[in-house]
PDB file of C-alpha atoms and ligand atoms in Angstrom:
ATOM      1  CA  MET R  21     -10.411   2.641  39.510  1.00  0.00           C
ATOM      2  CA  SER R  22      -8.271   3.555  42.496  1.00  0.00           C
ATOM      3  CA  LEU R  23      -9.607   6.239  44.821  1.00  0.00           C
ATOM      4  CA  ASP R  24      -7.788   7.959  47.657  1.00  0.00           C
ATOM      5  CA  LEU R  25      -8.217   6.284  51.014  1.00  0.00           C
ATOM      6  CA  PRO R  26      -9.276   8.466  53.958  1.00  0.00           C
ATOM      7  CA  THR R  27      -6.401   9.931  55.964  1.00  0.00           C
ATOM      8  CA  GLY R  28      -5.721   7.374  58.687  1.00  0.00           C
ATOM      9  CA  VAL R  29      -6.430   4.391  56.418  1.00  0.00           C
ATOM     10  CA  GLU R  30      -3.465   2.925  54.573  1.00  0.00           C
ATOM     11  CA  ARG R  31      -2.590  -0.109  52.565  1.00  0.00           C
ATOM     12  CA  ARG R  32       0.160  -1.925  54.508  1.00  0.00           C
ATOM     13  CA  ARG R  33       1.871  -5.273  54.160  1.00  0.00           C
ATOM     14  CA  PHE R  34       0.893  -8.092  56.509  1.00  0.00           C
ATOM     15  CA  ASP R  35       2.410 -11.546  55.903  1.00  0.00           C
ATOM     16  CA  GLY R  36       3.553 -10.387  52.471  1.00  0.00           C
ATOM     17  CA  ARG R  37       0.101  -9.207  51.405  1.00  0.00           C
ATOM     18  CA  GLY R  38      -1.127  -5.605  50.984  1.00  0.00           C
ATOM     19  CA  ARG R  39      -4.154  -5.005  53.192  1.00  0.00           C
ATOM     20  CA  LEU R  40      -6.164  -2.047  54.433  1.00  0.00           C
ATOM     21  CA  ALA R  41      -5.141  -0.954  57.907  1.00  0.00           C
ATOM     22  CA  THR R  42      -5.842   1.658  60.564  1.00  0.00           C
ATOM     23  CA  ARG R  43      -3.855   2.592  63.624  1.00  0.00           C
ATOM     24  CA  GLY R  44      -5.256   1.653  67.013  1.00  0.00           C
ATOM     25  CA  ASP R  45      -5.554  -1.029  69.664  1.00  0.00           C
ATOM     26  CA  PRO R  46      -6.383  -4.489  68.239  1.00  0.00           C
ATOM     27  CA  VAL R  47      -9.983  -5.675  68.617  1.00  0.00           C
ATOM     28  CA  TYR R  48     -10.667  -9.023  66.913  1.00  0.00           C
ATOM     29  CA  GLY R  49      -7.332 -10.815  66.663  1.00  0.00           C
ATOM     30  CA  GLU R  50      -6.348  -8.988  63.477  1.00  0.00           C
ATOM     31  CA  PRO R  51      -2.637  -8.895  62.524  1.00  0.00           C
ATOM     32  CA  GLN R  52      -0.638  -5.827  63.557  1.00  0.00           C
ATOM     33  CA  ASP R  53       2.666  -4.432  62.385  1.00  0.00           C
ATOM     34  CA  ALA R  54       5.516  -2.923  64.368  1.00  0.00           C
ATOM     35  CA  ASP R  55       4.253   0.644  63.714  1.00  0.00           C
ATOM     36  CA  GLY R  56       0.902   0.062  65.416  1.00  0.00           C
ATOM     37  CA  TRP R  57      -1.169  -0.490  62.257  1.00  0.00           C
ATOM     38  CA  ARG R  58      -3.762  -3.260  62.354  1.00  0.00           C
ATOM     39  CA  ALA R  59      -5.181  -5.049  59.339  1.00  0.00           C
ATOM     40  CA  TRP R  60      -8.811  -4.249  58.430  1.00  0.00           C
ATOM     41  CA  ASP R  61     -10.446  -7.513  57.385  1.00  0.00           C
ATOM     42  CA  ALA R  62     -12.817  -6.808  54.476  1.00  0.00           C
ATOM     43  CA  GLY R  63     -14.272 -10.301  54.930  1.00  0.00           C
ATOM     44  CA  ARG R  64     -15.523  -9.242  58.359  1.00  0.00           C
ATOM     45  CA  SER R  65     -16.443  -5.661  57.527  1.00  0.00           C
ATOM     46  CA  LYS R  66     -18.845  -4.331  54.871  1.00  0.00           C
ATOM     47  CA  LEU R  67     -17.275  -0.862  54.981  1.00  0.00           C
ATOM     48  CA  GLY R  68     -13.847  -2.492  54.594  1.00  0.00           C
ATOM     49  CA  ALA R  69     -15.217  -4.361  51.565  1.00  0.00           C
ATOM     50  CA  MET R  70     -16.558  -1.096  50.093  1.00  0.00           C
ATOM     51  CA  LEU R  71     -13.083   0.445  50.382  1.00  0.00           C
ATOM     52  CA  GLU R  72     -11.419  -2.685  48.943  1.00  0.00           C
ATOM     53  CA  LEU R  73     -13.783  -2.529  45.966  1.00  0.00           C
ATOM     54  CA  GLY R  74     -12.839   1.108  45.341  1.00  0.00           C
ATOM     55  CA  MET R  75     -16.286   2.584  45.989  1.00  0.00           C
ATOM     56  CA  ASP R  76     -16.383   6.362  46.247  1.00  0.00           C
ATOM     57  CA  VAL R  77     -17.478   6.547  49.890  1.00  0.00           C
ATOM     58  CA  GLY R  78     -16.564  10.234  50.226  1.00  0.00           C
ATOM     59  CA  LEU R  79     -14.559   9.769  53.442  1.00  0.00           C
ATOM     60  CA  VAL R  80     -11.408  11.849  53.916  1.00  0.00           C
ATOM     61  CA  GLY R  81     -10.765  11.223  57.631  1.00  0.00           C
ATOM     62  CA  GLY R  82     -11.862  13.158  60.714  1.00  0.00           C
ATOM     63  CA  GLU R  83     -15.607  12.920  59.929  1.00  0.00           C
ATOM     64  CA  GLY R  84     -18.432  12.921  62.450  1.00  0.00           C
ATOM     65  CA  VAL R  85     -20.064   9.491  62.078  1.00  0.00           C
ATOM     66  CA  LEU R  86     -23.244   7.760  63.216  1.00  0.00           C
ATOM     67  CA  TYR R  87     -22.712   3.996  62.990  1.00  0.00           C
ATOM     68  CA  LEU R  88     -25.888   1.884  63.093  1.00  0.00           C
ATOM     69  CA  GLY R  89     -25.495  -1.807  63.980  1.00  0.00           C
ATOM     70  CA  ALA R  90     -22.100  -1.615  65.681  1.00  0.00           C
ATOM     71  CA  ALA R  91     -22.192  -5.167  67.122  1.00  0.00           C
ATOM     72  CA  SER R  92     -19.015  -5.811  69.162  1.00  0.00           C
ATOM     73  CA  GLY R  93     -17.060  -3.161  67.289  1.00  0.00           C
ATOM     74  CA  THR R  94     -15.161  -4.921  64.500  1.00  0.00           C
ATOM     75  CA  THR R  95     -15.814  -2.228  61.894  1.00  0.00           C
ATOM     76  CA  VAL R  96     -16.643   0.744  64.078  1.00  0.00           C
ATOM     77  CA  SER R  97     -13.264   0.375  65.817  1.00  0.00           C
ATOM     78  CA  HIS R  98     -11.549   0.992  62.465  1.00  0.00           C
ATOM     79  CA  VAL R  99     -13.905   3.912  61.787  1.00  0.00           C
ATOM     80  CA  ALA R 100     -13.063   5.490  65.142  1.00  0.00           C
ATOM     81  CA  ASP R 101      -9.342   5.065  64.330  1.00  0.00           C
ATOM     82  CA  PHE R 102      -9.608   7.515  61.408  1.00  0.00           C
ATOM     83  CA  ALA R 103     -12.831   9.479  62.020  1.00  0.00           C
ATOM     84  CA  GLY R 104     -13.815  12.194  64.495  1.00  0.00           C
ATOM     85  CA  PRO R 105     -16.715  11.713  66.936  1.00  0.00           C
ATOM     86  CA  THR R 106     -18.203   8.279  66.220  1.00  0.00           C
ATOM     87  CA  TYR R 107     -21.605   7.397  67.705  1.00  0.00           C
ATOM     88  CA  ALA R 108     -22.102   3.619  67.688  1.00  0.00           C
ATOM     89  CA  VAL R 109     -25.688   2.359  68.024  1.00  0.00           C
ATOM     90  CA  GLU R 110     -26.300  -1.311  68.885  1.00  0.00           C
ATOM     91  CA  PHE R 111     -29.433  -2.754  70.474  1.00  0.00           C
ATOM     92  CA  ALA R 112     -28.114  -6.118  71.718  1.00  0.00           C
ATOM     93  CA  PRO R 113     -26.639  -5.888  75.241  1.00  0.00           C
ATOM     94  CA  ARG R 114     -23.992  -8.629  74.855  1.00  0.00           C
ATOM     95  CA  PRO R 115     -22.055  -7.115  71.927  1.00  0.00           C
ATOM     96  CA  THR R 116     -22.508  -3.654  73.416  1.00  0.00           C
ATOM     97  CA  ARG R 117     -20.531  -4.828  76.461  1.00  0.00           C
ATOM     98  CA  ASP R 118     -17.625  -5.708  74.146  1.00  0.00           C
ATOM     99  CA  LEU R 119     -18.082  -2.381  72.389  1.00  0.00           C
ATOM    100  CA  LEU R 120     -17.543  -0.580  75.698  1.00  0.00           C
ATOM    101  CA  SER R 121     -14.087  -2.209  75.966  1.00  0.00           C
ATOM    102  CA  VAL R 122     -13.293  -1.212  72.378  1.00  0.00           C
ATOM    103  CA  ALA R 123     -14.156   2.386  73.310  1.00  0.00           C
ATOM    104  CA  GLU R 124     -11.822   2.422  76.316  1.00  0.00           C
ATOM    105  CA  SER R 125      -8.781   3.245  74.173  1.00  0.00           C
ATOM    106  CA  ARG R 126     -10.836   5.367  71.726  1.00  0.00           C
ATOM    107  CA  PRO R 127     -12.087   8.545  73.403  1.00  0.00           C
ATOM    108  CA  ASN R 128     -13.943   9.580  70.210  1.00  0.00           C
ATOM    109  CA  LEU R 129     -16.088   6.396  70.188  1.00  0.00           C
ATOM    110  CA  PHE R 130     -19.465   6.645  71.952  1.00  0.00           C
ATOM    111  CA  PRO R 131     -21.340   3.323  72.304  1.00  0.00           C
ATOM    112  CA  LEU R 132     -25.131   3.669  72.602  1.00  0.00           C
ATOM    113  CA  LEU R 133     -27.296   0.726  73.660  1.00  0.00           C
ATOM    114  CA  LYS R 134     -30.245   1.849  71.513  1.00  0.00           C
ATOM    115  CA  ASP R 135     -32.621   0.665  68.808  1.00  0.00           C
ATOM    116  CA  ALA R 136     -31.737   2.263  65.471  1.00  0.00           C
ATOM    117  CA  ARG R 137     -35.451   2.257  64.548  1.00  0.00           C
ATOM    118  CA  GLU R 138     -36.051   4.756  67.374  1.00  0.00           C
ATOM    119  CA  PRO R 139     -33.686   7.692  66.747  1.00  0.00           C
ATOM    120  CA  ARG R 140     -35.673   9.935  69.088  1.00  0.00           C
ATOM    121  CA  THR R 141     -34.221   7.860  71.971  1.00  0.00           C
ATOM    122  CA  TYR R 142     -30.683   9.039  71.151  1.00  0.00           C
ATOM    123  CA  ALA R 143     -31.331  12.359  69.393  1.00  0.00           C
ATOM    124  CA  HIS R 144     -30.368  14.210  72.585  1.00  0.00           C
ATOM    125  CA  VAL R 145     -26.891  12.609  72.538  1.00  0.00           C
ATOM    126  CA  VAL R 146     -25.950  12.442  68.876  1.00  0.00           C
ATOM    127  CA  GLU R 147     -24.866  15.725  67.338  1.00  0.00           C
ATOM    128  CA  ALA R 148     -26.552  17.131  64.234  1.00  0.00           C
ATOM    129  CA  ASP R 149     -25.034  17.750  60.791  1.00  0.00           C
ATOM    130  CA  LEU R 150     -22.890  14.624  60.803  1.00  0.00           C
ATOM    131  CA  ASP R 151     -20.762  13.851  57.764  1.00  0.00           C
ATOM    132  CA  CYS R 152     -21.653  10.214  57.522  1.00  0.00           C
ATOM    133  CA  ILE R 153     -24.033   7.449  58.544  1.00  0.00           C
ATOM    134  CA  VAL R 154     -22.635   3.928  58.262  1.00  0.00           C
ATOM    135  CA  GLN R 155     -25.448   1.370  58.428  1.00  0.00           C
ATOM    136  CA  ASP R 156     -25.101  -2.396  58.857  1.00  0.00           C
ATOM    137  CA  VAL R 157     -28.146  -3.424  60.875  1.00  0.00           C
ATOM    138  CA  ALA R 158     -29.122  -6.703  59.193  1.00  0.00           C
ATOM    139  CA  THR R 159     -32.747  -6.308  60.176  1.00  0.00           C
ATOM    140  CA  ARG R 160     -36.046  -6.110  58.335  1.00  0.00           C
ATOM    141  CA  GLY R 161     -36.843  -2.549  57.237  1.00  0.00           C
ATOM    142  CA  GLN R 162     -33.287  -1.417  56.456  1.00  0.00           C
ATOM    143  CA  ALA R 163     -34.518   1.447  54.239  1.00  0.00           C
ATOM    144  CA  ARG R 164     -36.777   2.682  57.025  1.00  0.00           C
ATOM    145  CA  VAL R 165     -33.842   2.729  59.463  1.00  0.00           C
ATOM    146  CA  ALA R 166     -31.825   4.864  57.016  1.00  0.00           C
ATOM    147  CA  LEU R 167     -34.757   7.233  56.435  1.00  0.00           C
ATOM    148  CA  ARG R 168     -35.418   7.672  60.146  1.00  0.00           C
ATOM    149  CA  ASN R 169     -31.777   8.484  60.889  1.00  0.00           C
ATOM    150  CA  ARG R 170     -31.380  10.869  57.966  1.00  0.00           C
ATOM    151  CA  GLN R 171     -32.149  13.731  60.391  1.00  0.00           C
ATOM    152  CA  PHE R 172     -28.582  13.476  61.777  1.00  0.00           C
ATOM    153  CA  LEU R 173     -26.877  13.987  58.407  1.00  0.00           C
ATOM    154  CA  ALA R 174     -25.578  17.277  57.055  1.00  0.00           C
ATOM    155  CA  SER R 175     -27.104  18.216  53.699  1.00  0.00           C
ATOM    156  CA  ASP R 176     -23.866  17.166  51.972  1.00  0.00           C
ATOM    157  CA  GLY R 177     -23.388  14.115  54.216  1.00  0.00           C
ATOM    158  CA  ARG R 178     -23.219  10.505  53.045  1.00  0.00           C
ATOM    159  CA  LEU R 179     -25.128   7.354  53.835  1.00  0.00           C
ATOM    160  CA  LEU R 180     -22.937   4.249  53.483  1.00  0.00           C
ATOM    161  CA  ALA R 181     -25.267   1.291  53.893  1.00  0.00           C
ATOM    162  CA  ALA R 182     -24.832  -2.460  53.540  1.00  0.00           C
ATOM    163  CA  ILE R 183     -28.200  -3.986  52.683  1.00  0.00           C
ATOM    164  CA  LYS R 184     -28.547  -7.659  53.568  1.00  0.00           C
ATOM    165  CA  ALA R 185     -31.137  -9.280  51.295  1.00  0.00           C
ATOM    166  CA  ARG R 186     -31.977 -12.171  53.590  1.00  0.00           C
ATOM    167  CA  SER R 187     -32.778  -9.849  56.491  1.00  0.00           C
ATOM    168  CA  GLU R 188     -35.621  -8.392  54.418  1.00  0.00           C
ATOM    169  CA  ASP R 189     -36.913 -11.668  52.990  1.00  0.00           C
ATOM    170  CA  VAL R 190     -35.189 -15.058  53.174  1.00  0.00           C
ATOM    171  CA  LEU R 191     -37.059 -16.434  50.168  1.00  0.00           C
ATOM    172  CA  ASP R 192     -37.175 -13.520  47.736  1.00  0.00           C
ATOM    173  CA  ASP R 193     -34.585 -13.067  44.997  1.00  0.00           C
ATOM    174  CA  PRO R 194     -31.853 -10.725  46.367  1.00  0.00           C
ATOM    175  CA  GLU R 195     -32.033  -8.518  43.241  1.00  0.00           C
ATOM    176  CA  THR R 196     -35.744  -7.927  43.844  1.00  0.00           C
ATOM    177  CA  VAL R 197     -35.087  -7.128  47.507  1.00  0.00           C
ATOM    178  CA  PHE R 198     -32.336  -4.666  46.524  1.00  0.00           C
ATOM    179  CA  GLU R 199     -34.567  -2.938  43.943  1.00  0.00           C
ATOM    180  CA  ASN R 200     -37.369  -2.569  46.483  1.00  0.00           C
ATOM    181  CA  THR R 201     -34.985  -1.283  49.151  1.00  0.00           C
ATOM    182  CA  LEU R 202     -33.427   1.276  46.788  1.00  0.00           C
ATOM    183  CA  GLU R 203     -36.898   2.418  45.737  1.00  0.00           C
ATOM    184  CA  ALA R 204     -37.815   2.955  49.400  1.00  0.00           C
ATOM    185  CA  LEU R 205     -34.515   4.755  50.097  1.00  0.00           C
ATOM    186  CA  ARG R 206     -35.154   7.203  47.230  1.00  0.00           C
ATOM    187  CA  GLU R 207     -37.893   8.785  49.329  1.00  0.00           C
ATOM    188  CA  GLY R 208     -35.165  10.538  51.319  1.00  0.00           C
ATOM    189  CA  TYR R 209     -31.877   9.880  49.545  1.00  0.00           C
ATOM    190  CA  GLU R 210     -30.309  10.238  46.158  1.00  0.00           C
ATOM    191  CA  ILE R 211     -28.461   7.022  45.342  1.00  0.00           C
ATOM    192  CA  LEU R 212     -24.918   7.805  44.135  1.00  0.00           C
ATOM    193  CA  GLU R 213     -23.424   4.327  43.766  1.00  0.00           C
ATOM    194  CA  THR R 214     -24.281   0.708  44.455  1.00  0.00           C
ATOM    195  CA  GLN R 215     -22.195  -2.414  44.305  1.00  0.00           C
ATOM    196  CA  ARG R 216     -22.733  -6.051  45.232  1.00  0.00           C
ATOM    197  CA  LEU R 217     -20.360  -7.137  48.013  1.00  0.00           C
ATOM    198  CA  ASP R 218     -20.496 -10.858  47.157  1.00  0.00           C
ATOM    199  CA  ARG R 219     -16.726 -11.158  46.816  1.00  0.00           C
ATOM    200  CA  PHE R 220     -16.611 -10.540  50.580  1.00  0.00           C
ATOM    201  CA  HIS R 221     -20.213 -10.835  51.836  1.00  0.00           C
ATOM    202  CA  ASP R 222     -22.920 -12.988  50.220  1.00  0.00           C
ATOM    203  CA  ASP R 223     -26.173 -11.323  49.173  1.00  0.00           C
ATOM    204  CA  HIS R 224     -25.246  -7.845  50.367  1.00  0.00           C
ATOM    205  CA  LEU R 225     -25.598  -4.626  48.394  1.00  0.00           C
ATOM    206  CA  ALA R 226     -23.462  -1.623  49.316  1.00  0.00           C
ATOM    207  CA  VAL R 227     -25.147   1.739  48.829  1.00  0.00           C
ATOM    208  CA  VAL R 228     -23.612   5.215  48.801  1.00  0.00           C
ATOM    209  CA  ALA R 229     -26.270   7.924  48.983  1.00  0.00           C
ATOM    210  CA  GLU R 230     -26.755  11.553  49.944  1.00  0.00           C
ATOM    211  CA  PRO R 231     -29.816  13.106  51.571  1.00  0.00           C
ATOM    212  CA  ARG R 232     -32.401  14.643  49.272  1.00  0.00           C
ATOM    213  CA  SER R 233     -33.144  18.179  50.356  1.00  0.00           C
ATOM    214  CA  GLU R 234     -36.858  18.037  49.564  1.00  0.00           C
ATOM    215  CA  MET R 235     -37.783  15.335  52.073  1.00  0.00           C
ATOM    216  CA  ALA R 236     -39.894  17.265  54.570  1.00  0.00           C
ATOM    217  CA  ALA R 237     -39.450  15.378  57.824  1.00  0.00           C
ATOM    218  CA  GLU R 238     -38.243  12.107  59.188  1.00  0.00           C
ATOM    219  CA  ARG R 239     -40.872   9.450  59.736  1.00  0.00           C
TER     220      ARG R 239
HETATM  221  C1  SAM O 314     -24.110  -7.681  60.751  1.00  0.00           C
HETATM  222  S1  SAM O 314     -24.100  -7.210  62.415  1.00  0.00           S
HETATM  223  C2  SAM O 314     -23.085  -5.770  62.399  1.00  0.00           C
HETATM  224  C3  SAM O 314     -21.617  -6.006  62.256  1.00  0.00           C
HETATM  225  C4  SAM O 314     -20.847  -4.728  62.449  1.00  0.00           C
HETATM  226  N1  SAM O 314     -21.402  -3.653  61.658  1.00  0.00           N
HETATM  227  C5  SAM O 314     -19.372  -4.862  62.100  1.00  0.00           C
HETATM  228  O1  SAM O 314     -19.036  -4.829  60.913  1.00  0.00           O
HETATM  229  O2  SAM O 314     -18.572  -4.956  63.010  1.00  0.00           O
HETATM  230  C6  SAM O 314     -25.667  -6.450  62.596  1.00  0.00           C
HETATM  231  C7  SAM O 314     -25.866  -5.840  63.962  1.00  0.00           C
HETATM  232  O3  SAM O 314     -27.018  -5.006  63.906  1.00  0.00           O
HETATM  233  C8  SAM O 314     -27.652  -5.085  65.149  1.00  0.00           C
HETATM  234  N2  SAM O 314     -29.022  -4.600  64.971  1.00  0.00           N
HETATM  235  C9  SAM O 314     -30.034  -5.174  64.260  1.00  0.00           C
HETATM  236  N3  SAM O 314     -31.138  -4.417  64.329  1.00  0.00           N
HETATM  237  C10 SAM O 314     -30.822  -3.333  65.088  1.00  0.00           C
HETATM  238  C11 SAM O 314     -31.543  -2.197  65.516  1.00  0.00           C
HETATM  239  N4  SAM O 314     -32.829  -2.023  65.178  1.00  0.00           N
HETATM  240  N5  SAM O 314     -30.917  -1.287  66.287  1.00  0.00           N
HETATM  241  C12 SAM O 314     -29.617  -1.457  66.639  1.00  0.00           C
HETATM  242  N6  SAM O 314     -28.881  -2.523  66.269  1.00  0.00           N
HETATM  243  C13 SAM O 314     -29.470  -3.451  65.498  1.00  0.00           C
HETATM  244  C14 SAM O 314     -27.557  -6.566  65.521  1.00  0.00           C
HETATM  245  O4  SAM O 314     -27.743  -6.775  66.916  1.00  0.00           O
HETATM  246  C15 SAM O 314     -26.134  -6.888  65.052  1.00  0.00           C
HETATM  247  O5  SAM O 314     -25.201  -6.715  66.086  1.00  0.00           O
END
């Protein structure tokens, strides 16, 4: 199935091959074309992989985004190229330094050196009613992170999460980890679509979800 890409994301030719691309300053040595488009490497980006696999991520371009686990900005740089205000949370100082450089040419990208498990520490900065949370934290308790940050999402917003099985339990069967994580997520989200990302990222499950209205409060 082929779904529309968000405005600001196109399929362009690089070295004779059609690849996803956004327009902006290069960040990680990715190929660029003469019109200022830069290739979006799905092998280095879970959101890129979700788009390559044709998942219905619900992005149209221009969204307000909270990105959890921004690292040095590989994926969030592409997000900021096509989205609106993009809040990028990362708790490790070293990659956050790189993220600050990525933000220099992207006035809509706001790096936050914060722990995604503690949303109260950035709730005064991040706006409410965002269209989208992108989550790629690779830490134990990935469902809890998504539930705690649900407060920032509009009622019709989307959670786009990449769940890494080995971050929850190195020994457990990934399928079991994914089932348990989805069960935990259902406390605050309705799961719309899931897909294994193994073609691009081993033992990762991509999840598209929307907030459930009946969840009383964040935990
Ligand atoms: C797989 S990497 C993210 C890669 C990035 N999303 C990309 O595609 O460019 C996971 C990142 O999550 C960060 N992280 C893990 N736990 C976190 C937490 N509780 N709060 C904020 N960042 C966290 C790690 O420091 C790491 O940089």
